[in-house]
Short mmCIF file of C-alpha atoms in Angstrom, two decimals:
data_model
loop_
_atom_site.label_atom_id
_atom_site.label_comp_id
_atom_site.label_asym_id
_atom_site.label_seq_id
_atom_site.Cartn_x
_atom_site.Cartn_y
_atom_site.Cartn_z
CA UNK M 1 25.57 0.75 21.69
CA UNK M 2 24.38 -0.16 17.86
CA UNK M 3 22.83 -3.23 18.62
CA UNK M 4 20.48 -1.52 21.64
CA UNK M 5 19.70 0.83 19.03
CA UNK M 6 18.81 -1.47 16.12
CA UNK M 7 17.88 -5.06 17.88
CA UNK M 8 17.21 -4.50 21.57
CA UNK M 9 13.87 -3.01 20.95
CA UNK M 10 12.48 -6.02 19.06
CA UNK M 11 14.21 -8.69 21.41
CA UNK M 12 13.09 -6.73 24.98
CA UNK M 13 9.63 -5.94 23.78
CA UNK M 14 6.89 -8.32 22.20
CA UNK M 15 4.65 -5.28 20.78
CA UNK M 16 7.64 -4.35 18.33
CA UNK M 17 7.76 -7.84 17.45
CA UNK M 18 4.25 -7.57 16.46
CA UNK M 19 4.57 -4.23 14.75
CA UNK M 20 7.91 -6.09 12.81
CA UNK M 21 5.95 -9.20 11.48
CA UNK M 22 2.94 -6.89 10.79
CA UNK M 23 5.01 -4.57 8.81
CA UNK M 24 6.31 -7.98 6.81
CA UNK M 25 3.09 -9.14 6.03
CA UNK M 26 2.07 -5.75 4.46
CA UNK M 27 5.00 -5.49 2.78
CA UNK M 28 4.94 -8.62 1.18
CA UNK M 29 0.90 -8.21 -0.03
CA UNK M 30 1.67 -4.40 -0.84
CA UNK M 31 4.40 -4.41 -2.56
CA UNK M 32 3.64 -6.47 -5.48
CA UNK M 33 0.08 -4.75 -5.51
CA UNK M 34 1.87 -0.97 -5.76
CA UNK M 35 4.61 -2.06 -8.59
CA UNK M 36 0.93 -2.73 -10.42
CA UNK M 37 -0.61 0.17 -9.37
CA UNK M 38 2.86 2.18 -10.83
CA UNK M 39 2.92 0.17 -14.43
CA UNK M 40 -0.83 0.23 -14.83
CA UNK M 41 -1.00 3.88 -14.21
CA UNK M 42 -3.42 3.28 -11.41
CA UNK M 43 -1.42 5.16 -8.33
CA UNK M 44 -3.57 7.62 -7.72
CA UNK M 45 -6.86 5.31 -8.28
CA UNK M 46 -5.04 3.47 -5.27
CA UNK M 47 -4.97 6.89 -3.56
CA UNK M 48 -8.41 7.14 -3.82
CA UNK M 49 -9.23 4.06 -3.00
CA UNK M 50 -7.53 4.40 0.26
CA UNK M 51 -10.23 7.33 1.12
CA UNK M 52 -12.99 6.00 -0.42
CA UNK M 53 -12.70 2.22 2.12
CA UNK M 54 -13.13 5.19 5.20
CA UNK M 55 -17.05 5.18 5.75
CA UNK M 56 -17.32 1.34 6.20
CA UNK M 57 -13.60 0.57 7.60
CA UNK M 58 -14.74 3.27 9.93
CA UNK M 59 -18.33 1.93 10.77
CA UNK M 60 -16.80 -1.78 11.52
CA UNK M 61 -14.76 0.12 14.04
CA UNK M 62 -16.93 1.34 15.97
CA UNK M 63 -18.97 -1.64 15.96
CA UNK M 64 -16.27 -4.30 16.77
CA UNK M 65 -13.40 -2.18 17.72
CA UNK M 66 -10.18 -3.61 16.43
CA UNK M 67 -11.75 -6.45 14.79
CA UNK M 68 -10.03 -6.66 11.15
CA UNK M 69 -12.72 -8.65 9.57
CA UNK M 70 -15.45 -6.16 10.69
CA UNK M 71 -13.06 -3.30 9.15
CA UNK M 72 -12.51 -5.34 6.15
CA UNK M 73 -15.99 -6.28 5.51
CA UNK M 74 -16.93 -2.69 5.67
CA UNK M 75 -13.97 -1.44 3.82
CA UNK M 76 -14.61 -3.94 0.87
CA UNK M 77 -18.30 -2.98 0.78
CA UNK M 78 -17.57 0.75 0.48
CA UNK M 79 -15.06 0.97 -1.84
CA UNK M 80 -16.87 -1.29 -4.22
CA UNK M 81 -19.55 1.34 -3.55
CA UNK M 82 -17.46 4.14 -4.54
CA UNK M 83 -15.67 2.16 -7.65
CA UNK M 84 -19.88 0.99 -9.06
CA UNK M 85 -21.12 4.64 -8.31
CA UNK M 86 -18.07 6.24 -9.94
CA UNK M 87 -18.11 4.02 -13.00
CA UNK M 88 -21.94 4.13 -13.46
CA UNK M 89 -21.57 7.99 -13.29
CA UNK M 90 -18.93 8.48 -15.93
CA UNK M 91 -20.77 5.93 -18.70
CA UNK M 92 -24.18 7.68 -17.68
CA UNK M 93 -22.35 11.32 -18.15
CA UNK M 94 -20.18 12.98 -19.98
CA UNK M 95 -17.82 12.88 -17.00
CA UNK M 96 -14.45 11.71 -17.01
CA UNK M 97 -14.04 8.12 -14.78
CA UNK M 98 -10.85 9.86 -12.72
CA UNK M 99 -12.94 13.43 -12.20
CA UNK M 100 -15.95 10.90 -11.12
CA UNK M 101 -14.21 8.85 -8.93
CA UNK M 102 -12.25 11.94 -6.87
CA UNK M 103 -15.70 13.22 -6.53
CA UNK M 104 -16.96 10.19 -4.70
CA UNK M 105 -14.12 9.65 -3.27
CA UNK M 106 -13.59 13.02 -1.35
CA UNK M 107 -17.72 12.69 -0.80
CA UNK M 108 -16.76 9.30 1.05
CA UNK M 109 -13.58 10.83 3.22
CA UNK M 110 -15.83 13.43 4.47
CA UNK M 111 -18.70 10.90 5.33
CA UNK M 112 -16.04 8.60 7.29
CA UNK M 113 -14.32 11.54 9.33
CA UNK M 114 -18.16 12.46 10.00
CA UNK M 115 -18.77 9.47 11.52
CA UNK M 116 -15.71 8.80 13.58
CA UNK M 117 -16.18 12.37 14.96
CA UNK M 118 -19.73 11.82 15.88
CA UNK M 119 -19.98 8.45 17.11
CA UNK M 120 -16.66 8.11 18.63
CA UNK M 121 -13.58 10.31 20.02
CA UNK M 122 -10.51 12.48 19.42
CA UNK M 123 -8.74 9.61 19.99
CA UNK M 124 -10.91 6.74 17.40
CA UNK M 125 -10.35 9.72 14.81
CA UNK M 126 -6.43 10.06 15.13
CA UNK M 127 -6.85 5.96 15.16
CA UNK M 128 -8.81 5.92 12.04
CA UNK M 129 -6.77 8.03 9.96
CA UNK M 130 -3.27 7.34 11.05
CA UNK M 131 -3.24 3.75 12.75
CA UNK M 132 -0.79 2.42 15.60
CA UNK M 133 0.75 -0.42 14.74
CA UNK M 134 2.27 -1.02 17.63
CA UNK M 135 -1.17 -2.10 19.06
CA UNK M 136 -1.33 -5.14 17.13
CA UNK M 137 -2.94 -8.21 18.92
CA UNK M 138 -2.36 -11.77 17.82
CA UNK M 139 -5.65 -12.01 16.20
CA UNK M 140 -4.96 -8.80 13.89
CA UNK M 141 -1.65 -10.15 12.89
CA UNK M 142 -2.98 -13.01 12.14
CA UNK M 143 -5.84 -11.49 9.74
CA UNK M 144 -2.93 -9.33 8.62
CA UNK M 145 -0.30 -12.27 7.61
CA UNK M 146 -3.89 -13.93 6.34
CA UNK M 147 -4.64 -11.23 3.62
CA UNK M 148 -1.10 -11.09 2.86
CA UNK M 149 -0.78 -14.83 2.13
CA UNK M 150 -4.14 -14.83 -0.28
CA UNK M 151 -2.88 -11.32 -1.96
CA UNK M 152 0.56 -13.41 -3.28
CA UNK M 153 -1.74 -16.57 -3.89
CA UNK M 154 -4.01 -14.92 -5.77
CA UNK M 155 -1.36 -12.37 -7.49
CA UNK M 156 0.58 -15.82 -8.64
CA UNK M 157 -3.04 -17.02 -10.41
CA UNK M 158 -3.44 -13.91 -12.35
CA UNK M 159 0.21 -12.98 -12.79
CA UNK M 160 0.55 -13.54 -16.52
CA UNK M 161 -2.91 -11.54 -17.85
CA UNK M 162 -1.79 -8.37 -15.46
CA UNK M 163 1.63 -7.97 -16.78
CA UNK M 164 0.35 -8.52 -20.16
CA UNK M 165 -2.24 -5.71 -19.78
CA UNK M 166 0.32 -3.48 -18.23
CA UNK M 167 2.24 -3.93 -21.06
CA UNK M 168 0.00 -4.23 -24.04
CA UNK M 169 -3.79 -4.67 -23.09
CA UNK M 170 -5.02 -4.43 -26.65
CA UNK M 171 -2.77 -7.57 -27.81
CA UNK M 172 -4.23 -9.59 -24.61
CA UNK M 173 -8.12 -8.04 -25.64
CA UNK M 174 -7.13 -9.95 -28.92
CA UNK M 175 -5.52 -13.40 -27.52
CA UNK M 176 -7.76 -13.88 -24.20
CA UNK M 177 -11.24 -13.09 -22.13
CA UNK M 178 -8.88 -13.26 -18.54
CA UNK M 179 -8.10 -9.48 -19.26
CA UNK M 180 -11.73 -8.47 -17.51
CA UNK M 181 -11.98 -10.89 -14.54
CA UNK M 182 -8.02 -10.43 -13.90
CA UNK M 183 -8.85 -6.24 -13.68
CA UNK M 184 -11.77 -6.49 -11.27
CA UNK M 185 -9.74 -9.60 -8.74
CA UNK M 186 -6.74 -6.61 -8.71
CA UNK M 187 -9.21 -4.09 -7.75
CA UNK M 188 -10.79 -6.16 -4.89
CA UNK M 189 -7.09 -7.26 -4.11
CA UNK M 190 -6.47 -3.15 -3.47
CA UNK M 191 -9.15 -2.46 -1.30
CA UNK M 192 -8.08 -5.82 0.68
CA UNK M 193 -4.60 -4.53 0.86
CA UNK M 194 -5.49 -1.11 2.02
CA UNK M 195 -8.04 -2.38 4.62
CA UNK M 196 -5.13 -4.85 5.80
CA UNK M 197 -3.00 -1.78 6.36
CA UNK M 198 -5.63 0.28 8.09
CA UNK M 199 -4.82 -0.97 11.52
CA UNK M 200 -1.02 -0.78 11.23
CA UNK M 201 -0.80 2.81 9.14
CA UNK M 202 -4.57 4.12 9.13
CA UNK M 203 -6.69 5.36 6.10
CA UNK M 204 -4.42 8.48 5.04
CA UNK M 205 -1.03 6.39 5.63
CA UNK M 206 -2.12 2.81 4.19
CA UNK M 207 -1.76 3.47 0.68
CA UNK M 208 1.71 4.72 1.01
CA UNK M 209 3.41 1.56 1.62
CA UNK M 210 2.06 0.63 -1.53
CA UNK M 211 3.20 3.63 -3.60
CA UNK M 212 6.13 4.55 -2.63
CA UNK M 213 8.35 1.06 -2.26
CA UNK M 214 6.81 0.75 -6.07
CA UNK M 215 8.14 4.07 -6.68
CA UNK M 216 11.70 3.16 -5.29
CA UNK M 217 11.88 -0.09 -7.71
CA UNK M 218 11.15 1.90 -10.27
CA UNK M 219 13.97 3.42 -10.40
CA UNK M 220 16.22 -0.14 -10.20
CA UNK M 221 14.81 -2.11 -12.65
CA UNK M 222 12.81 -2.34 -15.77
CA UNK M 223 11.86 -5.59 -15.52
CA UNK M 224 8.43 -6.51 -13.53
CA UNK M 225 10.07 -9.38 -11.69
CA UNK M 226 13.01 -7.42 -9.73
CA UNK M 227 10.89 -4.95 -9.38
CA UNK M 228 8.74 -6.66 -7.17
CA UNK M 229 11.35 -7.69 -5.08
CA UNK M 230 13.04 -4.67 -4.80
CA UNK M 231 9.44 -2.82 -3.59
CA UNK M 232 8.96 -5.96 -1.02
CA UNK M 233 12.92 -5.49 0.36
CA UNK M 234 12.19 -1.69 0.59
CA UNK M 235 8.95 -1.63 2.24
CA UNK M 236 10.22 -4.29 4.71
CA UNK M 237 13.55 -2.02 5.30
CA UNK M 238 11.51 1.42 5.95
CA UNK M 239 9.33 -0.27 8.39
CA UNK M 240 11.70 -1.51 10.05
CA UNK M 241 14.07 1.50 10.55
CA UNK M 242 10.63 3.68 11.48
CA UNK M 243 9.64 1.54 14.36
CA UNK M 244 13.40 1.58 15.38
CA UNK M 245 13.26 5.29 14.92
CA UNK M 246 9.17 5.65 16.34
CA UNK M 247 10.67 3.84 19.33
CA UNK M 248 13.91 5.97 20.19
CA UNK M 249 11.64 8.92 19.44
CA UNK M 250 8.41 10.78 19.91
CA UNK M 251 7.14 10.40 16.06
CA UNK M 252 4.60 8.15 16.04
CA UNK M 253 4.79 4.30 14.09
CA UNK M 254 3.03 5.29 11.21
CA UNK M 255 4.15 8.41 9.89
CA UNK M 256 7.61 7.27 10.92
CA UNK M 257 7.38 4.36 8.25
CA UNK M 258 6.00 6.35 5.71
CA UNK M 259 8.76 9.24 6.39
CA UNK M 260 11.89 6.74 6.22
CA UNK M 261 9.88 5.12 2.81
CA UNK M 262 10.04 8.72 1.26
CA UNK M 263 13.67 9.54 1.83
CA UNK M 264 14.30 5.93 -0.07
CA UNK M 265 12.44 7.05 -2.88
CA UNK M 266 14.33 10.70 -2.77
CA UNK M 267 17.94 8.81 -2.63
CA UNK M 268 16.34 6.29 -5.51
CA UNK M 269 15.27 9.90 -7.33
CA UNK M 270 18.86 11.00 -7.33
CA UNK M 271 20.85 7.88 -7.48
CA UNK M 272 18.83 5.11 -9.18
CA UNK M 273 20.22 3.30 -12.17
CA UNK M 274 17.24 3.54 -14.04
CA UNK M 275 16.26 7.25 -14.59
CA UNK M 276 18.15 8.36 -11.60
CA UNK M 277 19.42 12.48 -11.99
CA UNK M 278 22.75 12.04 -10.82
CA UNK M 279 22.93 8.34 -13.58
CA UNK M 280 21.61 10.90 -16.26
CA UNK M 281 24.00 13.61 -15.51
CA UNK M 282 27.25 11.61 -15.56
CA UNK M 283 26.88 8.88 -17.58
CA UNK M 284 29.16 6.08 -17.25
CA UNK M 285 31.55 4.44 -20.29
CA UNK M 286 29.33 2.65 -22.82
CA UNK M 287 31.01 -0.04 -25.30
CA UNK M 288 31.71 1.86 -28.73
CA UNK M 289 31.68 -0.20 -31.73
#
């Protein structure tokens, strides 16, 4: 009985195997990005960028259908346009950068929804907003895997300046000029991975596979490398259980994955050994001098 519930969907149906492979690829790319977003206190920036890419990704979707290259190109253009415009406004006026970014991403979200509503159908709108990982085809899966691989390779190159800047940005500026290029490259990786999750989870949920696993990892480790490993593992686990839940019930696959990740996050809040509620209420014995 347990085998039929947990393993039969993937052994019997090819589309479920594709979906699981996509979840693993997305987790490998989004997990480390989410950890650095959290360490750099940019979690809300990731959410804003997820909405900012919508117009470009929607235009690419309407022009080329489920063509991840077209959606990635459009999303990158829209995401960088919003980032540059919000930065320009914050430097030219007295408006704070977070307020400027919030204004532009809300306008971008409204423009994207309008484009899909006017030019597409209700099904297109639902697909853009919430995705459909069960409809993943081979070319899209290969593109997702390529973007995840590219993310891991680039992160390995800029890993040290990212870690140092997350801990002590002033020290990095005094000893190296790698901080600014690493930050720009990191922003590009955020957009790439958000668009990567566009087909699977939609623009409204793609950021969930970044932020929630990173939040889970934060309650189980203080070191960056273990946090990245825990984030990736929890994202894969959320994807696997979410796909099984979606297959056995009528819950859409994208929301099911994010709901499972949310439950894991709540469990970590309660039981996590680093700042969890229960460990703080009932601390273990400590060695006494």
